[in-house]
Amino acid sequence: MEHAYSRLLVVFSVLSLCLGNQGVRCQLTSDFYDETCPHLYTIVQQHVFTAMRAEMRMGASLLRLHFHDCFVNGCDGSILLDRSDGEKFAQPNLNSVRGYEVIDAIKADLESLCPEVVSCADIVALAAGYGVLFSGGPYWDVLLGRKDGLVANQSGADNGLPAPFEPIDSIIQKFNAVGLNTTDVVVLSGAHTIGRSRCVLFSNRLSNFSATNSVDPTLDASLADSLQSLCAGGDGNQTTALDVSSGDVFDNYYYQNLLANKGLLSSDQGLFSSPQGTANTKDLVRTYSHDEDQFFCDFGWSMIKMGNIPLTGSEGEIRKNCRVVNS
Ligand code: HEM
Ligand SMILES: *[C@@H]1O[C@H](CO)[C@@H](O)[C@H](O)[C@H]1NC(C)=O
Ligand SMILES: *[C@@H]1O[C@H](CO)[C@@H](O)[C@H](O)[C@H]1NC(C)=O
Ligand SMILES: *[C@@H]1O[C@H](CO)[C@@H](O)[C@H](O)[C@H]1NC(C)=O
Ligand SMILES: *[C@@H]1O[C@H](CO)[C@@H](O)[C@H](O)[C@H]1NC(C)=O
């Protein structure tokens, strides 16, 4: 019953909005809400700014929220749904992805100002953009006009999102699966110039690493020492900055760290040190490590690409509450 209904919605919205379009979705544009919700930008800016003034890390958290939304069924706000069988509770997201309350607060303001106009998926995309900008990073025109999905895909999140323990080649495959290439992998990994990671996600590098090396040989020895003390005896939930040089600032130190064996996650250091798939990634890491302008410029383009990952399934709706589909 519910299935048949959502199918009907798909057919209806595809026909009514995208007649003649090849894809499932209309073209996104940067002026999508200029007539219908002109205060959108101010509202999102204010909320992201206030949240980051209370906790600088929130800029990073909002950026990651957009990434994890886009990789599963496209950027459709599906990660925001509060269903126990939803993406929010998938392994890469549970106790890990943050920022849901900021999105709720923005949505609440928008619903009183321009009700049922702005999608939750677009709020996430814009909030990610301001999170980067207010961390000192580049500005790009965030494209808008997404619809919120009607379903969440927990197995899609478990299988489609990259894990820090994976070899670079398999991470590249997961990006390829959503239309992103090796350059995008290296550029977007630069998001780890801000934000934090829990010990559970890198402590395998700190002890009993392999039969021959107790510590990951591609991890700087003194960094390994300090991470060992940070993580020792805890439950794995202790956190440290992903960019050990300047954790709150969006800059190109992430890449400089990799040249010095100071990447935090195995998937970070692997871009420079891994024997697999390195031909392209290693050169790009070098380029971005000495050319921050190039990194900033390419980051904006790759974010737009990521924001355009094709939707699978229904075109969806404009949710009134980002945590539940409209009844
Ligand atoms: C290349 C594959 C990637 C892997 C394996 C990966 C993995 C991770 C892991 C393990 C964490 C720490 C999570 C935790 O402590 O619970 C993290 C944090 C983060 N990731 Fe990634 N990530 C990848 C790509 C990306 C991309 C493409 C973006 C955005 C464009 C991104 C943005 C972030 C940010 C900003 C944080 C910090 C979040 C915070 O502090 O709340 N990551 N990532
Ligand atoms: C869930 O995600 C997987 C992997 O991204 C995809 O192959 C699958 O079609 C999705 N399922 C639904 C019902 O959208
Ligand atoms: C990835 O795609 C971009 C265009 O989106 C292109 O400029 C770049 O050369 C591509 N990189 C690789 C390794 O194919
Ligand atoms: C170290 O790893 C080996 C196999 O990889 C395992 O048999 C051993 O129990 C581990 N030791 C510790 C202290 O975790
Ligand atoms: C970390 O914190 C979460 C939530 O408070 C808890 O469920 C979990 O057991 C803790 N430990 C690890 C290793 O994740």
Coordinates of N, CA and C and ligand atoms in Angstrom, one line a residue, residues 57 59-61 63-64 67-68 71 92 95-98 162-165 171 175 185 188-189 191-192 194-198 201 239 242 265 267 299 303 306, ligand 1:
R57 N 33.7 23.0 16.1 CA 33.6 21.8 15.4 C 32.4 21.6 14.6
G59 N 31.0 23.2 12.3 CA 31.1 23.4 10.9 C 31.5 22.1 10.2
A60 N 32.5 21.4 10.8 CA 32.9 20.1 10.3 C 31.8 19.1 10.3
S61 N 31.1 19.1 11.4 CA 30.0 18.1 11.5 C 28.9 18.3 10.5
L63 N 29.4 19.6 7.5 CA 30.0 19.2 6.2 C 29.9 17.7 6.0
R64 N 30.2 16.9 7.1 CA 30.1 15.5 7.0 C 28.7 15.0 6.9
F67 N 27.9 15.0 3.2 CA 28.6 13.9 2.6 C 27.8 12.6 2.8
H68 N 27.5 12.3 4.1 CA 26.8 11.0 4.4 C 25.4 11.0 3.8
F71 N 25.9 10.3 -0.3 CA 26.4 9.0 -0.7 C 25.3 7.9 -0.7
P92 N 28.3 3.5 10.1 CA 29.1 4.7 9.9 C 28.5 6.0 10.6
N95 N 26.3 7.3 16.7 CA 27.3 7.8 17.6 C 28.4 8.5 16.9
S96 N 28.2 9.0 15.7 CA 29.3 9.5 14.9 C 28.9 10.8 14.2
V97 N 27.8 10.7 13.4 CA 27.4 11.9 12.7 C 26.7 12.9 13.6
R98 N 26.9 14.2 13.5 CA 26.4 15.2 14.4 C 25.8 16.3 13.6
P162 N 32.4 5.0 2.8 CA 33.8 4.4 2.9 C 34.1 4.3 4.4
A163 N 34.9 3.3 4.8 CA 35.4 3.1 6.1 C 36.9 3.5 6.2
P164 N 37.4 3.9 7.3 CA 38.8 4.4 7.4 C 39.8 3.2 7.3
F165 N 39.3 2.0 7.5 CA 40.2 0.8 7.4 C 40.3 0.2 6.0
I171 N 38.1 2.4 -1.5 CA 37.4 3.7 -1.3 C 37.2 4.4 -2.6
F175 N 33.5 5.8 -4.4 CA 33.3 7.1 -5.0 C 32.9 6.9 -6.4
V185 N 38.1 12.0 -4.8 CA 38.5 11.3 -3.6 C 39.6 12.2 -2.8
L188 N 38.1 15.8 -1.8 CA 37.1 15.8 -0.8 C 37.7 15.2 0.6
S189 N 38.7 14.4 0.5 CA 39.3 13.9 1.7 C 39.9 15.1 2.5
A191 N 38.5 17.5 3.3 CA 37.5 18.0 4.3 C 38.1 17.6 5.7
H192 N 38.9 16.6 5.8 CA 39.5 16.3 7.1 C 40.6 17.3 7.6
I194 N 39.3 19.8 8.9 CA 38.6 20.3 10.1 C 37.9 19.1 10.7
G195 N 37.5 19.2 11.9 CA 36.8 18.1 12.6 C 37.6 17.1 13.4
R196 N 36.9 16.2 14.0 CA 37.6 15.2 14.9 C 37.3 13.8 14.6
S197 N 38.1 12.9 15.1 CA 37.8 11.5 15.0 C 38.0 10.8 16.3
R198 N 37.2 9.7 16.5 CA 37.3 8.9 17.8 C 38.4 7.9 17.6
L201 N 38.5 4.6 15.6 CA 38.6 4.6 14.1 C 40.0 4.6 13.6
T239 N 38.4 11.8 21.4 CA 38.5 12.3 20.1 C 39.8 13.2 20.0
L242 N 41.4 15.7 13.3 CA 41.8 14.9 12.1 C 43.0 15.6 11.4
L265 N 43.8 9.1 10.0 CA 43.2 7.8 9.6 C 44.0 7.1 8.6
S267 N 42.9 5.8 6.0 CA 42.4 6.2 4.7 C 43.0 7.6 4.3
F299 N 38.1 22.0 -4.4 CA 37.1 21.6 -3.4 C 35.7 22.0 -3.7
M303 N 32.6 19.6 -4.4 CA 31.4 19.6 -3.5 C 30.1 19.8 -4.4
M306 N 29.5 16.4 -5.8 CA 28.9 15.5 -4.7 C 27.5 15.9 -4.5
Ligands
HEM1 C1 37.6 9.2 1.7 C2 36.8 8.4 2.5 C3 36.5 8.9 3.9 C4 36.6 8.2 5.0 C5 37.1 6.7 5.1 C6 36.2 9.0 6.1 C7 36.1 8.6 7.5 C8 35.9 9.4 8.5 C9 36.0 9.1 9.9 C10 36.3 7.6 10.4 C11 35.7 10.1 10.7 C12 35.6 10.2 12.2 C13 34.2 9.7 12.6 C14 34.1 9.5 14.1 O1 34.9 9.9 14.9 O2 33.0 9.0 14.5 C15 35.5 11.2 9.8 C16 35.2 12.5 10.1 C17 34.9 13.5 9.2 N1 34.8 13.4 7.9 FE1 35.3 11.9 6.8 N2 35.8 10.2 5.6 C18 36.0 10.2 4.3 C19 35.6 11.2 3.4 C20 35.1 12.4 3.8 C21 34.5 13.4 2.9 C22 34.3 13.1 1.4 C23 34.0 14.4 3.6 C24 33.3 15.7 3.2 C25 33.4 16.2 2.0 C26 34.4 14.1 5.0 C27 34.2 15.0 6.1 C28 34.5 14.7 7.4 C29 34.5 15.6 8.4 C30 34.3 17.1 8.3 C31 34.7 14.9 9.6 C32 34.7 15.5 11.1 C33 33.3 15.5 11.6 C34 33.2 16.0 13.0 O3 34.1 16.5 13.6 O4 32.0 16.0 13.5 N3 35.0 12.9 5.1 N4 35.6 10.8 8.5

